[in-house]
GROMACS .gro file of C-alpha atoms in nm:
model
  480
    1UNK     CA    1   6.644  10.653  22.700
    2UNK     CA    2   6.388  10.875  22.519
    3UNK     CA    3   6.494  10.748  22.174
    4UNK     CA    4   6.481  10.390  22.299
    5UNK     CA    5   6.125  10.429  22.432
    6UNK     CA    6   6.015  10.603  22.113
    7UNK     CA    7   6.169  10.323  21.905
    8UNK     CA    8   5.970  10.055  22.088
    9UNK     CA    9   5.654  10.264  22.061
   10UNK     CA   10   5.700  10.312  21.687
   11UNK     CA   11   5.736   9.936  21.638
   12UNK     CA   12   5.411   9.872  21.823
   13UNK     CA   13   5.229  10.150  21.635
   14UNK     CA   14   5.369  10.008  21.310
   15UNK     CA   15   5.200   9.675  21.380
   16UNK     CA   16   4.858   9.834  21.425
   17UNK     CA   17   4.886  10.081  21.135
   18UNK     CA   18   5.122   9.964  20.861
   19UNK     CA   19   5.040   9.604  20.947
   20UNK     CA   20   4.671   9.665  20.880
   21UNK     CA   21   4.758   9.842  20.555
   22UNK     CA   22   4.969   9.546  20.436
   23UNK     CA   23   4.691   9.307  20.534
   24UNK     CA   24   4.449   9.512  20.323
   25UNK     CA   25   4.690   9.509  20.028
   26UNK     CA   26   4.707   9.130  20.042
   27UNK     CA   27   4.330   9.087  20.076
   28UNK     CA   28   4.254   8.836  20.350
   29UNK     CA   29   3.972   8.590  20.282
   30UNK     CA   30   3.860   8.483  20.628
   31UNK     CA   31   3.613   8.224  20.491
   32UNK     CA   32   3.873   8.053  20.271
   33UNK     CA   33   3.964   7.703  20.391
   34UNK     CA   34   4.332   7.685  20.484
   35UNK     CA   35   4.576   7.400  20.399
   36UNK     CA   36   4.570   7.292  20.765
   37UNK     CA   37   4.218   7.160  20.705
   38UNK     CA   38   4.221   7.078  20.334
   39UNK     CA   39   4.548   6.882  20.342
   40UNK     CA   40   4.557   6.765  20.702
   41UNK     CA   41   4.800   6.473  20.747
   42UNK     CA   42   4.868   6.506  21.123
   43UNK     CA   43   5.242   6.535  21.059
   44UNK     CA   44   5.309   6.874  20.897
   45UNK     CA   45   4.957   6.985  20.803
   46UNK     CA   46   4.764   7.023  21.126
   47UNK     CA   47   4.535   7.298  21.266
   48UNK     CA   48   4.689   7.466  21.571
   49UNK     CA   49   4.564   7.753  21.787
   50UNK     CA   50   4.676   8.104  21.692
   51UNK     CA   51   4.865   8.167  22.019
   52UNK     CA   52   5.058   7.840  21.984
   53UNK     CA   53   5.149   7.917  21.623
   54UNK     CA   54   5.260   8.266  21.731
   55UNK     CA   55   5.501   8.118  21.988
   56UNK     CA   56   5.633   7.859  21.742
   57UNK     CA   57   5.683   8.117  21.466
   58UNK     CA   58   5.848   8.360  21.708
   59UNK     CA   59   6.097   8.099  21.823
   60UNK     CA   60   6.147   7.971  21.468
   61UNK     CA   61   6.265   8.313  21.351
   62UNK     CA   62   6.426   8.446  21.672
   63UNK     CA   63   6.751   8.252  21.683
   64UNK     CA   64   7.080   8.409  21.781
   65UNK     CA   65   7.017   8.693  21.534
   66UNK     CA   66   6.825   8.940  21.754
   67UNK     CA   67   7.076   8.876  22.033
   68UNK     CA   68   7.420   8.826  21.875
   69UNK     CA   69   7.336   9.038  21.570
   70UNK     CA   70   7.200   9.318  21.787
   71UNK     CA   71   7.510   9.316  22.008
   72UNK     CA   72   7.739   9.329  21.704
   73UNK     CA   73   7.518   9.597  21.545
   74UNK     CA   74   7.528   9.804  21.865
   75UNK     CA   75   7.899   9.856  21.800
   76UNK     CA   76   7.792  10.101  21.527
   77UNK     CA   77   7.602  10.314  21.781
   78UNK     CA   78   7.240  10.442  21.781
   79UNK     CA   79   7.222  10.400  21.403
   80UNK     CA   80   7.136  10.041  21.492
   81UNK     CA   81   6.809  10.159  21.651
   82UNK     CA   82   6.708  10.327  21.327
   83UNK     CA   83   6.771  10.017  21.116
   84UNK     CA   84   6.591   9.784  21.360
   85UNK     CA   85   6.278  10.004  21.367
   86UNK     CA   86   6.254  10.094  20.998
   87UNK     CA   87   6.379   9.755  20.882
   88UNK     CA   88   6.134   9.561  21.099
   89UNK     CA   89   5.827   9.760  20.994
   90UNK     CA   90   5.886   9.835  20.626
   91UNK     CA   91   6.098   9.537  20.522
   92UNK     CA   92   6.110   9.247  20.769
   93UNK     CA   93   5.745   9.233  20.877
   94UNK     CA   94   5.622   9.289  20.520
   95UNK     CA   95   5.857   9.016  20.396
   96UNK     CA   96   5.742   8.773  20.666
   97UNK     CA   97   5.371   8.847  20.622
   98UNK     CA   98   5.361   8.801  20.246
   99UNK     CA   99   5.592   8.497  20.243
  100UNK     CA  100   5.367   8.331  20.502
  101UNK     CA  101   5.038   8.424  20.337
  102UNK     CA  102   5.152   8.331  19.987
  103UNK     CA  103   5.245   7.990  20.125
  104UNK     CA  104   4.894   7.966  20.277
  105UNK     CA  105   4.745   8.048  19.936
  106UNK     CA  106   4.965   7.787  19.766
  107UNK     CA  107   4.886   7.487  19.987
  108UNK     CA  108   5.174   7.546  20.229
  109UNK     CA  109   5.443   7.530  19.960
  110UNK     CA  110   5.804   7.593  20.063
  111UNK     CA  111   5.944   7.934  19.974
  112UNK     CA  112   6.156   7.804  19.685
  113UNK     CA  113   5.842   7.665  19.520
  114UNK     CA  114   5.654   7.992  19.575
  115UNK     CA  115   5.945   8.177  19.412
  116UNK     CA  116   5.910   7.946  19.113
  117UNK     CA  117   5.541   8.030  19.075
  118UNK     CA  118   5.615   8.401  19.027
  119UNK     CA  119   5.974   8.418  18.897
  120UNK     CA  120   5.977   8.107  18.678
  121UNK     CA  121   6.116   7.750  18.693
  122UNK     CA  122   6.481   7.848  18.639
  123UNK     CA  123   6.477   8.074  18.943
  124UNK     CA  124   6.296   7.800  19.136
  125UNK     CA  125   6.573   7.547  19.072
  126UNK     CA  126   6.840   7.793  19.185
  127UNK     CA  127   6.640   7.883  19.494
  128UNK     CA  128   6.588   7.519  19.590
  129UNK     CA  129   6.962   7.466  19.607
  130UNK     CA  130   7.033   7.804  19.766
  131UNK     CA  131   6.763   7.767  20.034
  132UNK     CA  132   6.864   7.418  20.140
  133UNK     CA  133   7.227   7.530  20.169
  134UNK     CA  134   7.119   7.828  20.381
  135UNK     CA  135   6.913   7.604  20.609
  136UNK     CA  136   7.207   7.368  20.657
  137UNK     CA  137   7.419   7.673  20.748
  138UNK     CA  138   7.152   7.778  20.998
  139UNK     CA  139   7.133   7.430  21.147
  140UNK     CA  140   7.511   7.418  21.181
  141UNK     CA  141   7.538   7.767  21.334
  142UNK     CA  142   7.258   7.690  21.578
  143UNK     CA  143   7.415   7.356  21.664
  144UNK     CA  144   7.760   7.481  21.762
  145UNK     CA  145   7.650   7.819  21.905
  146UNK     CA  146   7.422   7.693  22.185
  147UNK     CA  147   7.659   7.403  22.256
  148UNK     CA  148   7.933   7.655  22.337
  149UNK     CA  149   7.699   7.856  22.559
  150UNK     CA  150   7.578   7.551  22.755
  151UNK     CA  151   7.936   7.427  22.789
  152UNK     CA  152   8.032   7.760  22.945
  153UNK     CA  153   7.730   7.749  23.179
  154UNK     CA  154   7.823   7.399  23.299
  155UNK     CA  155   8.196   7.470  23.355
  156UNK     CA  156   8.306   7.249  23.063
  157UNK     CA  157   8.190   6.930  23.233
  158UNK     CA  158   8.076   6.751  22.918
  159UNK     CA  159   8.268   6.950  22.660
  160UNK     CA  160   8.134   7.128  22.353
  161UNK     CA  161   8.112   6.811  22.146
  162UNK     CA  162   7.913   6.634  22.415
  163UNK     CA  163   7.652   6.909  22.393
  164UNK     CA  164   7.669   6.913  22.013
  165UNK     CA  165   7.575   6.543  22.020
  166UNK     CA  166   7.284   6.599  22.260
  167UNK     CA  167   7.147   6.890  22.060
  168UNK     CA  168   7.186   6.695  21.735
  169UNK     CA  169   6.978   6.408  21.878
  170UNK     CA  170   6.706   6.659  21.967
  171UNK     CA  171   6.723   6.806  21.615
  172UNK     CA  172   6.675   6.462  21.463
  173UNK     CA  173   6.369   6.393  21.677
  174UNK     CA  174   6.210   6.734  21.615
  175UNK     CA  175   6.267   6.699  21.240
  176UNK     CA  176   6.115   6.352  21.213
  177UNK     CA  177   5.827   6.359  21.463
  178UNK     CA  178   5.484   6.516  21.390
  179UNK     CA  179   5.476   6.885  21.476
  180UNK     CA  180   5.238   6.838  21.770
  181UNK     CA  181   5.453   6.576  21.944
  182UNK     CA  182   5.756   6.783  22.040
  183UNK     CA  183   5.770   7.130  21.885
  184UNK     CA  184   5.421   7.252  21.974
  185UNK     CA  185   5.464   7.130  22.333
  186UNK     CA  186   5.813   7.268  22.406
  187UNK     CA  187   5.799   7.596  22.216
  188UNK     CA  188   5.549   7.776  22.439
  189UNK     CA  189   5.778   7.706  22.738
  190UNK     CA  190   6.088   7.822  22.550
  191UNK     CA  191   5.897   8.123  22.419
  192UNK     CA  192   5.800   8.233  22.768
  193UNK     CA  193   6.164   8.197  22.878
  194UNK     CA  194   6.286   8.416  22.593
  195UNK     CA  195   6.021   8.684  22.647
  196UNK     CA  196   6.089   8.689  23.023
  197UNK     CA  197   6.458   8.733  22.944
  198UNK     CA  198   6.383   9.034  22.724
  199UNK     CA  199   6.142   9.181  22.979
  200UNK     CA  200   6.402   9.134  23.254
  201UNK     CA  201   6.661   9.327  23.056
  202UNK     CA  202   6.402   9.594  22.975
  203UNK     CA  203   6.327   9.635  23.345
  204UNK     CA  204   6.698   9.657  23.426
  205UNK     CA  205   6.743   9.929  23.162
  206UNK     CA  206   6.452  10.133  23.300
  207UNK     CA  207   6.525  10.099  23.670
  208UNK     CA  208   6.903  10.057  23.672
  209UNK     CA  209   7.165  10.327  23.646
  210UNK     CA  210   7.212  10.296  23.270
  211UNK     CA  211   7.243  10.571  23.012
  212UNK     CA  212   7.121  10.464  22.667
  213UNK     CA  213   7.265  10.690  22.393
  214UNK     CA  214   7.007  10.901  22.213
  215UNK     CA  215   6.920  10.882  21.846
  216UNK     CA  216   7.028  11.236  21.759
  217UNK     CA  217   7.211  11.364  21.445
  218UNK     CA  218   7.543  11.380  21.630
  219UNK     CA  219   7.522  11.009  21.713
  220UNK     CA  220   7.433  10.894  21.361
  221UNK     CA  221   7.795  10.820  21.283
  222UNK     CA  222   7.995  10.500  21.254
  223UNK     CA  223   8.119  10.433  21.607
  224UNK     CA  224   8.308  10.112  21.531
  225UNK     CA  225   8.682  10.097  21.600
  226UNK     CA  226   8.773  10.098  21.230
  227UNK     CA  227   8.496  10.272  21.029
  228UNK     CA  228   8.685  10.238  20.700
  229UNK     CA  229   8.686   9.858  20.723
  230UNK     CA  230   8.335   9.833  20.864
  231UNK     CA  231   8.124  10.102  20.689
  232UNK     CA  232   7.766  10.138  20.812
  233UNK     CA  233   7.645  10.070  20.459
  234UNK     CA  234   7.630   9.781  20.392
  235UNK     CA  235   7.781   9.614  20.701
  236UNK     CA  236   7.521   9.720  20.958
  237UNK     CA  237   7.235   9.599  20.736
  238UNK     CA  238   7.384   9.251  20.716
  239UNK     CA  239   7.505   9.238  21.077
  240UNK     CA  240   7.155   9.301  21.214
  241UNK     CA  241   6.945   9.062  21.008
  242UNK     CA  242   6.697   8.870  21.224
  243UNK     CA  243   6.613   9.190  21.415
  244UNK     CA  244   6.523   9.377  21.096
  245UNK     CA  245   6.482   9.149  20.791
  246UNK     CA  246   6.592   8.791  20.739
  247UNK     CA  247   6.547   8.549  20.451
  248UNK     CA  248   6.557   8.263  20.699
  249UNK     CA  249   6.212   8.372  20.816
  250UNK     CA  250   6.068   8.296  20.472
  251UNK     CA  251   6.187   7.937  20.507
  252UNK     CA  252   6.007   7.907  20.841
  253UNK     CA  253   5.674   8.066  20.752
  254UNK     CA  254   5.552   7.768  20.540
  255UNK     CA  255   5.573   7.548  20.852
  256UNK     CA  256   5.309   7.764  21.015
  257UNK     CA  257   5.123   7.820  20.687
  258UNK     CA  258   5.042   7.449  20.709
  259UNK     CA  259   4.893   7.493  21.057
  260UNK     CA  260   4.710   7.827  21.050
  261UNK     CA  261   4.332   7.795  21.093
  262UNK     CA  262   4.220   8.123  20.939
  263UNK     CA  263   4.381   8.380  20.709
  264UNK     CA  264   4.276   8.660  20.945
  265UNK     CA  265   4.538   8.529  21.193
  266UNK     CA  266   4.817   8.599  20.944
  267UNK     CA  267   4.894   8.953  21.061
  268UNK     CA  268   4.929   8.844  21.421
  269UNK     CA  269   5.141   8.541  21.338
  270UNK     CA  270   5.369   8.666  21.059
  271UNK     CA  271   5.375   9.046  21.090
  272UNK     CA  272   5.343   9.039  21.470
  273UNK     CA  273   5.627   8.797  21.539
  274UNK     CA  274   5.866   9.009  21.332
  275UNK     CA  275   5.771   9.321  21.529
  276UNK     CA  276   5.819   9.125  21.853
  277UNK     CA  277   6.163   9.016  21.736
  278UNK     CA  278   6.246   9.377  21.653
  279UNK     CA  279   6.163   9.475  22.011
  280UNK     CA  280   6.389   9.199  22.143
  281UNK     CA  281   6.670   9.321  21.915
  282UNK     CA  282   6.620   9.680  22.039
  283UNK     CA  283   6.649   9.567  22.401
  284UNK     CA  284   6.970   9.375  22.339
  285UNK     CA  285   7.122   9.657  22.132
  286UNK     CA  286   7.041   9.909  22.407
  287UNK     CA  287   7.180   9.678  22.676
  288UNK     CA  288   7.503   9.630  22.481
  289UNK     CA  289   7.549  10.006  22.425
  290UNK     CA  290   7.503  10.092  22.792
  291UNK     CA  291   7.636   9.795  22.991
  292UNK     CA  292   7.998   9.855  22.892
  293UNK     CA  293   7.970  10.225  22.974
  294UNK     CA  294   7.909  10.348  22.621
  295UNK     CA  295   7.949  10.240  22.259
  296UNK     CA  296   8.324  10.294  22.273
  297UNK     CA  297   8.343  10.071  22.579
  298UNK     CA  298   8.145   9.802  22.394
  299UNK     CA  299   8.386   9.815  22.100
  300UNK     CA  300   8.689   9.788  22.330
  301UNK     CA  301   8.538   9.496  22.523
  302UNK     CA  302   8.443   9.310  22.206
  303UNK     CA  303   8.788   9.365  22.055
  304UNK     CA  304   8.954   9.226  22.368
  305UNK     CA  305   8.733   8.915  22.346
  306UNK     CA  306   8.768   8.843  21.973
  307UNK     CA  307   8.428   9.001  21.893
  308UNK     CA  308   8.261   8.715  22.078
  309UNK     CA  309   7.893   8.812  22.105
  310UNK     CA  310   7.824   8.500  22.315
  311UNK     CA  311   8.067   8.630  22.578
  312UNK     CA  312   7.901   8.973  22.572
  313UNK     CA  313   7.552   8.820  22.606
  314UNK     CA  314   7.672   8.616  22.903
  315UNK     CA  315   7.826   8.922  23.074
  316UNK     CA  316   7.520   9.137  23.015
  317UNK     CA  317   7.278   8.873  23.143
  318UNK     CA  318   7.462   8.778  23.460
  319UNK     CA  319   7.550   9.133  23.561
  320UNK     CA  320   7.230   9.315  23.469
  321UNK     CA  321   6.991   9.049  23.600
  322UNK     CA  322   7.186   8.894  23.886
  323UNK     CA  323   7.256   8.524  23.941
  324UNK     CA  324   6.906   8.374  23.911
  325UNK     CA  325   6.782   8.622  23.651
  326UNK     CA  326   7.103   8.586  23.453
  327UNK     CA  327   7.074   8.208  23.454
  328UNK     CA  328   6.715   8.228  23.331
  329UNK     CA  329   6.825   8.476  23.065
  330UNK     CA  330   7.096   8.240  22.948
  331UNK     CA  331   6.835   7.965  22.920
  332UNK     CA  332   6.645   8.198  22.688
  333UNK     CA  333   6.962   8.260  22.490
  334UNK     CA  334   7.011   7.885  22.455
  335UNK     CA  335   6.645   7.816  22.369
  336UNK     CA  336   6.640   8.076  22.089
  337UNK     CA  337   6.902   7.918  21.861
  338UNK     CA  338   6.799   7.561  21.937
  339UNK     CA  339   6.439   7.633  21.843
  340UNK     CA  340   6.555   7.785  21.515
  341UNK     CA  341   6.803   7.509  21.443
  342UNK     CA  342   6.549   7.228  21.473
  343UNK     CA  343   6.299   7.395  21.240
  344UNK     CA  344   6.579   7.479  20.995
  345UNK     CA  345   6.631   7.107  20.941
  346UNK     CA  346   6.256   7.049  20.935
  347UNK     CA  347   6.216   7.320  20.669
  348UNK     CA  348   6.496   7.166  20.462
  349UNK     CA  349   6.316   6.831  20.480
  350UNK     CA  350   5.992   6.988  20.360
  351UNK     CA  351   6.163   7.170  20.073
  352UNK     CA  352   6.329   6.850  19.954
  353UNK     CA  353   6.002   6.659  19.994
  354UNK     CA  354   5.837   6.918  19.767
  355UNK     CA  355   6.119   6.879  19.515
  356UNK     CA  356   6.106   6.498  19.506
  357UNK     CA  357   5.727   6.476  19.555
  358UNK     CA  358   5.785   6.255  19.858
  359UNK     CA  359   5.486   6.187  20.084
  360UNK     CA  360   5.601   6.267  20.437
  361UNK     CA  361   5.332   6.074  20.623
  362UNK     CA  362   5.561   5.770  20.653
  363UNK     CA  363   5.856   5.816  20.888
  364UNK     CA  364   6.092   5.623  20.660
  365UNK     CA  365   6.041   5.885  20.387
  366UNK     CA  366   6.122   6.159  20.639
  367UNK     CA  367   6.434   5.969  20.744
  368UNK     CA  368   6.560   5.920  20.387
  369UNK     CA  369   6.554   6.295  20.327
  370UNK     CA  370   6.674   6.408  20.672
  371UNK     CA  371   6.971   6.177  20.729
  372UNK     CA  372   7.201   6.332  20.462
  373UNK     CA  373   7.120   6.680  20.599
  374UNK     CA  374   7.247   6.590  20.945
  375UNK     CA  375   7.562   6.429  20.807
  376UNK     CA  376   7.648   6.743  20.608
  377UNK     CA  377   7.575   6.968  20.908
  378UNK     CA  378   7.798   6.762  21.136
  379UNK     CA  379   8.083   6.784  20.884
  380UNK     CA  380   8.039   7.162  20.869
  381UNK     CA  381   8.080   7.187  21.247
  382UNK     CA  382   8.450   7.119  21.188
  383UNK     CA  383   8.484   7.455  21.007
  384UNK     CA  384   8.553   7.774  21.201
  385UNK     CA  385   8.226   7.910  21.345
  386UNK     CA  386   8.307   8.268  21.240
  387UNK     CA  387   8.345   8.168  20.874
  388UNK     CA  388   8.012   7.981  20.871
  389UNK     CA  389   7.839   8.277  21.040
  390UNK     CA  390   7.966   8.531  20.783
  391UNK     CA  391   7.852   8.326  20.485
  392UNK     CA  392   7.522   8.258  20.657
  393UNK     CA  393   7.471   8.633  20.714
  394UNK     CA  394   7.517   8.726  20.347
  395UNK     CA  395   7.320   8.431  20.205
  396UNK     CA  396   7.043   8.504  20.456
  397UNK     CA  397   6.998   8.862  20.336
  398UNK     CA  398   7.028   8.755  19.972
  399UNK     CA  399   6.741   8.512  20.019
  400UNK     CA  400   6.532   8.791  20.176
  401UNK     CA  401   6.603   9.003  19.869
  402UNK     CA  402   6.487   8.733  19.627
  403UNK     CA  403   6.171   8.680  19.831
  404UNK     CA  404   6.096   9.055  19.823
  405UNK     CA  405   6.128   9.053  19.443
  406UNK     CA  406   5.901   8.747  19.432
  407UNK     CA  407   5.633   8.923  19.638
  408UNK     CA  408   5.665   9.229  19.417
  409UNK     CA  409   5.600   9.014  19.109
  410UNK     CA  410   5.291   8.869  19.277
  411UNK     CA  411   5.161   9.218  19.359
  412UNK     CA  412   5.222   9.339  19.001
  413UNK     CA  413   5.045   9.036  18.851
  414UNK     CA  414   4.750   9.089  19.088
  415UNK     CA  415   4.736   9.468  19.022
  416UNK     CA  416   4.806   9.545  19.385
  417UNK     CA  417   5.022   9.809  19.554
  418UNK     CA  418   5.363   9.672  19.455
  419UNK     CA  419   5.582   9.956  19.588
  420UNK     CA  420   5.545   9.820  19.943
  421UNK     CA  421   5.795   9.548  19.854
  422UNK     CA  422   5.968   9.690  19.546
  423UNK     CA  423   6.134   9.972  19.744
  424UNK     CA  424   6.277   9.739  20.014
  425UNK     CA  425   6.369   9.487  19.740
  426UNK     CA  426   6.581   9.749  19.563
  427UNK     CA  427   6.737   9.862  19.891
  428UNK     CA  428   6.829   9.506  19.995
  429UNK     CA  429   6.965   9.434  19.648
  430UNK     CA  430   7.199   9.730  19.695
  431UNK     CA  431   7.294   9.604  20.042
  432UNK     CA  432   7.372   9.247  19.934
  433UNK     CA  433   7.555   9.333  19.612
  434UNK     CA  434   7.767   9.601  19.782
  435UNK     CA  435   7.842   9.369  20.073
  436UNK     CA  436   7.977   9.085  19.860
  437UNK     CA  437   8.193   9.336  19.668
  438UNK     CA  438   8.337   9.495  19.983
  439UNK     CA  439   8.350   9.212  20.243
  440UNK     CA  440   8.657   8.999  20.332
  441UNK     CA  441   8.466   8.686  20.230
  442UNK     CA  442   8.379   8.853  19.900
  443UNK     CA  443   8.586   9.052  19.650
  444UNK     CA  444   8.742   9.298  19.901
  445UNK     CA  445   8.708   9.594  19.664
  446UNK     CA  446   8.766   9.953  19.774
  447UNK     CA  447   8.458  10.112  19.930
  448UNK     CA  448   8.395  10.363  19.649
  449UNK     CA  449   8.429  10.095  19.382
  450UNK     CA  450   8.195   9.863  19.574
  451UNK     CA  451   7.931  10.135  19.605
  452UNK     CA  452   7.940  10.206  19.232
  453UNK     CA  453   7.929   9.833  19.157
  454UNK     CA  454   7.636   9.786  19.395
  455UNK     CA  455   7.443  10.065  19.222
  456UNK     CA  456   7.504   9.916  18.878
  457UNK     CA  457   7.398   9.566  18.991
  458UNK     CA  458   7.083   9.704  19.156
  459UNK     CA  459   6.984   9.898  18.845
  460UNK     CA  460   7.044   9.597  18.619
  461UNK     CA  461   6.843   9.360  18.840
  462UNK     CA  462   6.560   9.613  18.862
  463UNK     CA  463   6.559   9.653  18.481
  464UNK     CA  464   6.556   9.278  18.413
  465UNK     CA  465   6.289   9.221  18.679
  466UNK     CA  466   6.065   9.490  18.533
  467UNK     CA  467   6.112   9.354  18.182
  468UNK     CA  468   6.024   9.003  18.302
  469UNK     CA  469   5.710   9.108  18.492
  470UNK     CA  470   5.581   9.326  18.206
  471UNK     CA  471   5.627   9.036  17.963
  472UNK     CA  472   5.464   8.783  18.199
  473UNK     CA  473   5.172   9.011  18.280
  474UNK     CA  474   5.106   9.069  17.912
  475UNK     CA  475   5.110   8.691  17.861
  476UNK     CA  476   4.865   8.639  18.147
  477UNK     CA  477   4.628   8.902  18.006
  478UNK     CA  478   4.640   8.736  17.664
  479UNK     CA  479   4.568   8.397  17.823
  480UNK     CA  480   4.261   8.536  17.991
   0.00000   0.00000   0.00000
């Protein structure tokens, strides 16, 4: 319990200390007019209050990741606490803050377009395709996932596909309608439900008879059933994504960059929501480690239930919070993925509208772009959920890595403290490259070979990045 309390405290302290440092590195201009005012169209560009944007951003980024990912990550033991805390502060929150604020500075541009500004047009074209594919994966995952949960809650009365249809209709409406018509009205309610769920579990952990394992050297080992097949590095760092760092967040931040009233609200909205999500992930990881008796018990229970994190979340909620509390918690679990799925499709629409220079004020233009996205997502629902989730997990962290390199380029060009993103960029490059070399959905190489390969790839990418930025900076200086 002591390590758990310290972990939450460190996250909060990180917001007030490292968050202020990152804000200073960026250089907020509180008198600068934001895109919400300069480009207001009352569809996507629209000034909203800071608290409302906070709730929307929090729900945008907090899908199933800090719940399902935290439960799966808890199977590794207390090492998960360490990654959630350090990842959230030094990687995830930094990634989210800069991706959001750079979008603010570039008229609310989608992340693929921001990447193009700093890493060149070729990278931009690749990122456009990659980001839209990722968002379709997200929409598909967060279409089937909540449908299965609701179907279980309602004793299979309408069937999974009945709920898939209902959720899809909601996704279509939330993608097409102006942001203040549906999203800004529902999200505060959903946000309260999710936060109450987390607070309920936190209370149960404090006042119930639960023993949370401590973060001591003896527990910093791989506690999964088969450590050789699931090594902590890189598996843990991909398993827990949304609770530590997630590229999906960078696709969501431009939505709020188009609504933020003042740059000084950026730390609260972008850095703060990531820290909040880290706290939620910590709570779920702790609950998973203790509810089944211990980490070994969690691994056994998950193995017996096909590693179904949705089943584990259901068991934890109903048993730790009782009937009413458990039901409310499950509503939070359902709200989280749905409120990420709808904005995933909305983000994809905005990216494609940037690509094709399509004015989104007319609903027919929104429909032309959105309709093919929903068709593709529905087709993908026919593929095994586990397969979609694994590819989503890797592509999600890869996008985060590219965004970190993009921010680093920006900081180098602006003569700012670039190590704040270059260090996590190198680390995540090592994670993603090693993962694809070692994972079943990748090349399935031996662990030692994958580690060596990951090191070589990381060094090469770092070398080429440095060469590119030095060349571009010299060009910029000559232009001036």
